[in-house]
CSV table of C-alpha atoms in Angstrom, one decimal:
chain,number,residue,atom,x,y,z
A,1,UNK,CA,96.7,73.3,78.4
A,2,UNK,CA,94.0,75.7,79.6
A,3,UNK,CA,96.3,77.1,82.3
A,4,UNK,CA,98.6,78.6,79.6
A,5,UNK,CA,95.8,80.7,78.0
A,6,UNK,CA,94.5,82.4,81.1
A,7,UNK,CA,96.3,85.3,82.7
A,8,UNK,CA,98.3,84.7,85.9
A,9,UNK,CA,97.3,86.4,89.1
A,10,UNK,CA,98.9,87.7,92.3
A,11,UNK,CA,98.7,84.1,93.7
A,12,UNK,CA,101.3,82.8,91.3
A,13,UNK,CA,103.8,85.5,92.3
A,14,UNK,CA,103.1,84.9,96.0
A,15,UNK,CA,103.6,81.1,95.5
A,16,UNK,CA,107.0,81.7,93.9
A,17,UNK,CA,107.9,84.0,96.7
A,18,UNK,CA,106.8,81.4,99.3
A,19,UNK,CA,108.8,78.7,97.5
A,20,UNK,CA,112.0,80.9,97.5
A,21,UNK,CA,111.5,81.7,101.2
A,22,UNK,CA,111.1,78.1,102.2
A,23,UNK,CA,114.1,77.0,100.1
A,24,UNK,CA,116.2,79.7,101.8
A,25,UNK,CA,115.1,78.6,105.2
A,26,UNK,CA,115.9,75.0,104.5
A,27,UNK,CA,119.3,76.1,103.1
A,28,UNK,CA,120.0,78.1,106.3
A,29,UNK,CA,119.0,75.3,108.5
A,30,UNK,CA,120.9,72.4,106.9
A,31,UNK,CA,124.2,74.0,105.7
A,32,UNK,CA,127.3,73.7,107.8
A,33,UNK,CA,129.4,76.1,105.7
A,34,UNK,CA,129.0,79.7,106.8
A,35,UNK,CA,128.9,81.0,103.2
A,36,UNK,CA,126.1,78.5,102.4
A,37,UNK,CA,124.0,80.0,105.2
A,38,UNK,CA,124.6,83.4,103.6
A,39,UNK,CA,123.3,82.1,100.3
A,40,UNK,CA,120.2,80.9,102.1
A,41,UNK,CA,119.6,84.4,103.5
A,42,UNK,CA,119.9,85.8,100.0
A,43,UNK,CA,117.2,83.4,98.8
A,44,UNK,CA,114.9,84.5,101.7
A,45,UNK,CA,115.3,88.2,100.8
A,46,UNK,CA,114.6,87.4,97.1
A,47,UNK,CA,111.3,85.8,98.2
A,48,UNK,CA,110.4,89.0,100.0
A,49,UNK,CA,111.3,91.1,96.9
A,50,UNK,CA,109.1,89.0,94.7
A,51,UNK,CA,106.2,89.4,97.1
A,52,UNK,CA,106.6,93.2,97.3
A,53,UNK,CA,106.7,93.6,93.5
A,54,UNK,CA,103.8,91.3,93.1
A,55,UNK,CA,101.7,93.4,95.4
A,56,UNK,CA,102.9,96.5,93.7
A,57,UNK,CA,101.9,95.4,90.2
A,58,UNK,CA,98.9,97.4,88.8
A,59,UNK,CA,98.3,94.5,86.4
A,60,UNK,CA,97.0,92.2,89.2
A,61,UNK,CA,94.9,94.4,91.4
A,62,UNK,CA,93.3,97.8,91.3
A,63,UNK,CA,94.2,98.8,94.8
A,64,UNK,CA,97.9,98.0,94.7
A,65,UNK,CA,100.9,99.1,96.7
A,66,UNK,CA,102.1,101.0,93.6
A,67,UNK,CA,105.4,102.9,93.9
A,68,UNK,CA,105.7,102.0,97.6
A,69,UNK,CA,106.2,98.4,96.8
A,70,UNK,CA,108.9,99.1,94.3
A,71,UNK,CA,110.8,101.4,96.7
A,72,UNK,CA,110.6,98.9,99.6
A,73,UNK,CA,112.0,96.3,97.2
A,74,UNK,CA,114.9,98.6,96.4
A,75,UNK,CA,115.6,99.1,100.1
A,76,UNK,CA,115.6,95.3,100.6
A,77,UNK,CA,118.2,94.9,97.8
A,78,UNK,CA,120.4,97.6,99.4
A,79,UNK,CA,120.1,96.0,102.8
A,80,UNK,CA,120.9,92.6,101.4
A,81,UNK,CA,124.1,94.0,99.8
A,82,UNK,CA,125.2,95.6,103.1
A,83,UNK,CA,124.4,92.4,105.1
A,84,UNK,CA,126.4,90.3,102.7
A,85,UNK,CA,129.4,92.6,103.1
A,86,UNK,CA,129.4,92.5,106.9
A,87,UNK,CA,128.6,88.8,107.1
A,88,UNK,CA,131.4,88.0,104.7
A,89,UNK,CA,133.9,90.1,106.7
A,90,UNK,CA,132.8,88.2,109.9
A,91,UNK,CA,133.2,84.8,108.1
A,92,UNK,CA,136.7,85.7,106.8
A,93,UNK,CA,137.7,86.9,110.3
A,94,UNK,CA,136.5,83.7,111.8
A,95,UNK,CA,138.4,81.8,109.1
A,96,UNK,CA,141.6,83.7,109.8
A,97,UNK,CA,141.4,83.0,113.6
A,98,UNK,CA,140.2,79.4,113.6
A,99,UNK,CA,141.2,78.1,110.1
A,100,UNK,CA,137.7,76.7,109.6
A,101,UNK,CA,134.3,78.0,108.4
A,102,UNK,CA,132.3,75.2,109.9
A,103,UNK,CA,129.5,76.9,111.9
A,104,UNK,CA,129.4,74.0,114.3
A,105,UNK,CA,132.9,74.9,115.5
A,106,UNK,CA,131.8,78.5,116.3
A,107,UNK,CA,130.8,77.6,119.8
A,108,UNK,CA,133.0,80.0,121.9
A,109,UNK,CA,130.1,82.0,123.1
A,110,UNK,CA,128.1,78.9,124.2
A,111,UNK,CA,126.3,79.6,127.4
B,1,UNK,CA,91.4,95.8,64.2
B,2,UNK,CA,90.0,96.0,67.7
B,3,UNK,CA,87.2,93.4,67.4
B,4,UNK,CA,89.8,91.0,66.0
B,5,UNK,CA,91.9,91.7,69.1
B,6,UNK,CA,89.1,90.9,71.4
B,7,UNK,CA,88.1,87.8,69.5
B,8,UNK,CA,91.5,86.2,69.5
B,9,UNK,CA,92.4,87.1,73.1
B,10,UNK,CA,90.2,84.3,74.6
B,11,UNK,CA,91.5,81.3,72.8
B,12,UNK,CA,95.2,82.0,72.1
B,13,UNK,CA,98.0,81.1,74.3
B,14,UNK,CA,98.9,83.9,76.7
B,15,UNK,CA,102.6,84.4,76.2
B,16,UNK,CA,103.0,86.4,79.4
B,17,UNK,CA,101.8,83.4,81.3
B,18,UNK,CA,104.1,81.0,79.4
B,19,UNK,CA,107.1,83.3,80.1
B,20,UNK,CA,106.1,83.5,83.8
B,21,UNK,CA,106.0,79.7,84.1
B,22,UNK,CA,109.3,79.2,82.4
B,23,UNK,CA,111.1,81.8,84.4
B,24,UNK,CA,109.5,80.8,87.7
B,25,UNK,CA,110.5,77.2,87.1
B,26,UNK,CA,114.1,78.3,86.4
B,27,UNK,CA,114.2,80.4,89.6
B,28,UNK,CA,112.6,77.7,91.8
B,29,UNK,CA,114.7,74.9,90.3
B,30,UNK,CA,118.0,76.6,90.8
B,31,UNK,CA,117.0,77.6,94.3
B,32,UNK,CA,116.4,73.9,95.1
B,33,UNK,CA,119.8,73.1,93.7
B,34,UNK,CA,121.3,75.8,96.0
B,35,UNK,CA,119.6,74.1,99.0
B,36,UNK,CA,120.4,70.5,98.1
B,37,UNK,CA,123.9,70.4,96.7
B,38,UNK,CA,126.9,70.0,99.0
B,39,UNK,CA,129.5,71.6,96.8
B,40,UNK,CA,129.9,75.3,97.7
B,41,UNK,CA,131.1,76.3,94.2
B,42,UNK,CA,128.1,74.7,92.5
B,43,UNK,CA,125.8,76.5,95.1
B,44,UNK,CA,127.3,79.8,94.1
B,45,UNK,CA,126.7,79.2,90.4
B,46,UNK,CA,123.1,78.0,91.0
B,47,UNK,CA,122.5,81.1,93.1
B,48,UNK,CA,123.5,83.4,90.3
B,49,UNK,CA,121.1,81.7,87.9
B,50,UNK,CA,118.3,81.8,90.5
B,51,UNK,CA,118.7,85.5,91.2
B,52,UNK,CA,118.9,86.4,87.5
B,53,UNK,CA,115.7,84.4,86.8
B,54,UNK,CA,114.1,86.3,89.7
B,55,UNK,CA,115.0,89.6,88.0
B,56,UNK,CA,113.2,88.2,85.0
B,57,UNK,CA,110.1,87.8,87.2
B,58,UNK,CA,110.3,91.4,88.3
B,59,UNK,CA,110.5,92.5,84.6
B,60,UNK,CA,107.3,90.5,83.9
B,61,UNK,CA,105.5,92.2,86.8
B,62,UNK,CA,106.4,95.6,85.3
B,63,UNK,CA,109.0,96.6,87.9
B,64,UNK,CA,111.6,97.4,85.2
B,65,UNK,CA,113.8,99.6,87.5
B,66,UNK,CA,113.7,97.1,90.4
B,67,UNK,CA,114.6,94.3,88.0
B,68,UNK,CA,117.5,96.2,86.6
B,69,UNK,CA,118.7,97.0,90.1
B,70,UNK,CA,118.4,93.3,91.0
B,71,UNK,CA,120.6,92.4,88.1
B,72,UNK,CA,123.2,95.0,88.9
B,73,UNK,CA,123.4,95.0,92.7
B,74,UNK,CA,122.5,91.4,93.5
B,75,UNK,CA,123.9,89.4,90.6
B,76,UNK,CA,126.7,91.9,89.8
B,77,UNK,CA,127.7,92.9,93.3
B,78,UNK,CA,126.5,90.7,96.2
B,79,UNK,CA,127.1,87.3,94.5
B,80,UNK,CA,130.5,88.4,93.3
B,81,UNK,CA,131.3,89.3,96.9
B,82,UNK,CA,130.1,85.8,98.0
B,83,UNK,CA,132.2,84.1,95.3
B,84,UNK,CA,135.2,86.0,96.5
B,85,UNK,CA,134.4,84.6,100.0
B,86,UNK,CA,134.1,81.1,98.5
B,87,UNK,CA,137.5,81.4,96.7
B,88,UNK,CA,139.2,82.8,99.8
B,89,UNK,CA,138.0,79.9,102.0
B,90,UNK,CA,137.9,77.1,99.4
B,91,UNK,CA,140.2,74.6,101.2
B,92,UNK,CA,139.8,71.0,100.3
B,93,UNK,CA,137.8,70.1,103.4
B,94,UNK,CA,135.3,73.0,103.1
B,95,UNK,CA,134.3,72.7,99.4
B,96,UNK,CA,132.0,69.8,100.2
B,97,UNK,CA,130.8,69.8,103.8
B,98,UNK,CA,128.2,67.1,104.4
B,99,UNK,CA,125.2,67.5,106.7
B,100,UNK,CA,124.0,64.6,108.8
B,101,UNK,CA,120.9,62.8,107.6
B,102,UNK,CA,118.9,63.7,110.7
B,103,UNK,CA,119.3,67.4,110.0
B,104,UNK,CA,118.2,66.9,106.4
B,105,UNK,CA,115.1,65.0,107.4
B,106,UNK,CA,114.1,67.6,110.1
B,107,UNK,CA,114.8,70.5,107.8
B,108,UNK,CA,112.9,69.1,104.8
B,109,UNK,CA,110.0,68.1,107.1
B,110,UNK,CA,109.7,71.6,108.6
B,111,UNK,CA,110.2,73.3,105.2
B,112,UNK,CA,107.7,71.1,103.4
B,113,UNK,CA,105.1,71.8,106.1
B,114,UNK,CA,105.7,75.5,105.9
B,115,UNK,CA,105.5,75.5,102.1
B,116,UNK,CA,102.3,73.5,102.1
B,117,UNK,CA,100.6,76.0,104.5
B,118,UNK,CA,101.9,79.0,102.6
B,119,UNK,CA,100.8,77.8,99.1
B,120,UNK,CA,97.4,76.8,100.4
B,121,UNK,CA,97.0,80.2,102.0
B,122,UNK,CA,98.1,82.0,98.8
B,123,UNK,CA,95.5,80.3,96.6
B,124,UNK,CA,92.7,80.7,99.2
B,125,UNK,CA,91.8,84.3,98.3
B,126,UNK,CA,89.7,84.4,95.1
B,127,UNK,CA,90.6,87.9,93.9
B,128,UNK,CA,94.3,87.1,94.0
B,129,UNK,CA,94.0,84.1,91.7
B,130,UNK,CA,93.7,85.6,88.2
B,131,UNK,CA,94.0,89.1,86.9
B,132,UNK,CA,91.1,90.5,84.9
B,133,UNK,CA,93.2,93.5,83.8
B,134,UNK,CA,93.5,92.4,80.1
B,135,UNK,CA,89.8,91.6,79.7
B,136,UNK,CA,88.6,94.9,81.2
B,137,UNK,CA,91.1,96.9,79.2
B,138,UNK,CA,90.0,95.1,76.0
B,139,UNK,CA,86.3,95.6,76.8
B,140,UNK,CA,86.9,99.4,77.5
B,141,UNK,CA,88.7,99.7,74.2
B,142,UNK,CA,86.1,97.9,72.2
B,143,UNK,CA,83.3,99.9,73.8
B,144,UNK,CA,85.0,103.2,73.1
B,145,UNK,CA,85.7,102.2,69.5
B,146,UNK,CA,82.0,101.3,69.0
B,147,UNK,CA,81.0,104.7,70.4
B,148,UNK,CA,83.3,106.5,68.0
B,149,UNK,CA,82.0,104.4,65.1
B,150,UNK,CA,78.4,105.4,65.9
B,151,UNK,CA,79.5,109.0,66.1
B,152,UNK,CA,81.0,108.7,62.6
B,153,UNK,CA,77.8,107.1,61.4
B,154,UNK,CA,75.8,110.1,62.6
B,155,UNK,CA,78.0,112.3,60.4
B,156,UNK,CA,80.1,114.0,63.1
B,157,UNK,CA,83.9,114.3,62.9
B,158,UNK,CA,86.2,112.7,65.4
B,159,UNK,CA,88.2,115.3,67.3
B,160,UNK,CA,91.9,115.0,67.9
B,161,UNK,CA,91.3,114.6,71.7
B,162,UNK,CA,89.0,111.6,71.1
B,163,UNK,CA,91.6,110.0,68.8
B,164,UNK,CA,94.3,110.5,71.5
B,165,UNK,CA,92.1,108.9,74.1
B,166,UNK,CA,91.5,105.9,71.8
B,167,UNK,CA,95.3,105.6,71.4
B,168,UNK,CA,95.8,105.7,75.1
B,169,UNK,CA,93.3,103.0,75.6
B,170,UNK,CA,95.0,100.8,73.0
B,171,UNK,CA,98.3,101.3,74.7
B,172,UNK,CA,96.7,100.3,78.0
B,173,UNK,CA,95.2,97.2,76.4
B,174,UNK,CA,98.5,96.2,74.8
B,175,UNK,CA,100.9,96.6,77.6
B,176,UNK,CA,99.3,98.4,80.6
B,177,UNK,CA,102.3,99.1,82.8
B,178,UNK,CA,103.4,102.7,83.3
B,179,UNK,CA,107.0,103.6,83.2
B,180,UNK,CA,108.0,104.4,86.7
B,181,UNK,CA,111.7,105.2,86.8
B,182,UNK,CA,111.4,109.0,87.1
B,183,UNK,CA,108.7,108.6,89.7
B,184,UNK,CA,111.0,106.4,91.8
B,185,UNK,CA,113.8,109.0,91.6
B,186,UNK,CA,111.4,111.8,92.6
B,187,UNK,CA,110.0,109.7,95.5
B,188,UNK,CA,113.6,109.1,96.8
B,189,UNK,CA,114.1,112.9,97.1
B,190,UNK,CA,110.7,113.3,98.8
B,191,UNK,CA,108.3,114.2,96.0
B,192,UNK,CA,105.5,111.9,95.1
B,193,UNK,CA,104.6,112.3,91.4
B,194,UNK,CA,102.0,109.5,91.4
B,195,UNK,CA,99.8,111.0,94.1
B,196,UNK,CA,97.6,114.1,94.2
B,197,UNK,CA,99.1,116.9,96.2
B,198,UNK,CA,96.2,117.2,98.6
B,199,UNK,CA,96.7,113.5,99.6
B,200,UNK,CA,100.3,114.0,100.7
B,201,UNK,CA,100.5,114.8,104.4
B,202,UNK,CA,103.6,114.8,106.4
B,203,UNK,CA,106.5,112.7,105.1
B,204,UNK,CA,105.1,111.6,101.7
B,205,UNK,CA,108.3,110.6,100.0
B,206,UNK,CA,111.2,108.5,101.0
B,207,UNK,CA,113.9,111.1,101.7
B,208,UNK,CA,114.5,110.1,105.3
B,209,UNK,CA,114.8,106.3,104.6
B,210,UNK,CA,117.1,107.1,101.7
B,211,UNK,CA,119.4,109.2,103.9
B,212,UNK,CA,119.4,106.5,106.6
B,213,UNK,CA,120.2,103.7,104.1
B,214,UNK,CA,123.0,105.9,102.7
B,215,UNK,CA,124.7,106.4,106.0
B,216,UNK,CA,124.0,102.7,106.9
B,217,UNK,CA,125.9,101.6,103.7
B,218,UNK,CA,128.8,103.9,104.6
B,219,UNK,CA,129.0,102.5,108.2
B,220,UNK,CA,128.7,98.9,106.9
B,221,UNK,CA,131.5,99.3,104.4
B,222,UNK,CA,133.8,100.9,107.0
B,223,UNK,CA,132.9,98.2,109.4
B,224,UNK,CA,133.5,95.4,106.9
B,225,UNK,CA,136.9,96.8,106.0
B,226,UNK,CA,137.7,97.1,109.7
B,227,UNK,CA,136.6,93.5,110.4
B,228,UNK,CA,138.3,91.9,107.4
B,229,UNK,CA,141.7,93.8,107.6
B,230,UNK,CA,144.9,91.8,107.6
B,231,UNK,CA,146.1,90.9,111.0
B,232,UNK,CA,149.4,92.3,112.3
B,233,UNK,CA,151.1,89.9,114.7
B,234,UNK,CA,153.0,91.7,117.4
B,235,UNK,CA,155.5,89.5,119.1
B,236,UNK,CA,156.8,91.4,122.0
B,237,UNK,CA,160.6,91.7,122.2
B,238,UNK,CA,161.8,89.8,119.2
B,239,UNK,CA,161.6,92.8,116.8
B,240,UNK,CA,165.2,93.7,116.0
């Protein structure tokens, strides 16, 4: 159990961020429900937030992002909220018009 | 007290590390559940737990304000919005929509490759692997305490300023993270409290992005209300 007694580094935070990102991408690629795709996007944005805060932490490195990392993470959270509102409105509109939220059926703009 | 602190800090279990592993396992495990389950209601619940655990990670990294905002805006706002969407569209056929096996295989293959590359890359750089913050702060504290002790042995009194510096170093060794909420608020209105004034050139703070994101939120909310409004069906002629 030697890994429990030594302090964690920036790598651990970046690994968690990478895992959340990849999980979100897989979720976006495999779901057929439009709301499931939205949840995948939320996971991807969370991976970005974890990375920014990890780089901003003064505990890990001496030359860190500092306050800039925290502020960019805040802007990412606000943008995620806005994106969820618009995408949910689009999904509900699609459901009203077509009585389905299957993204495979949303092929009216197919070239 | 301080040599005792330095002696025990090597062998004992680092509780910060243990908490990190527990919370990271929670976040990653529930994210996997979000990706793998077919039931949309269970996906929403697992997403809530995953996002809350992520805010725990942010607290562990010292980003207290960002962690609180993650809990309030994400878990309290965005996911509730998503759950409303799930409830409004939860017809029987859409609760569990199955994906074809070929899509699963392709997605997991590409995702696994990407994850392997990213994790290998993350652990490649040696100065990212472990933080020496605790050991250097402990060493500084012990060295300064020894210096003060020798000063006492020479018969000189310890001044109040030296005592205060010792206390500051003890605080740095015990927690280390500055409290940043006020600095974040000042940076949002364009004043950087954490930088020296001579280093600030041009747009130092975040006033312009703050204004842009405010107007953006307003436009987005108006647009969402416009898109999701109830449809009025006009049937020409049959209105009596």
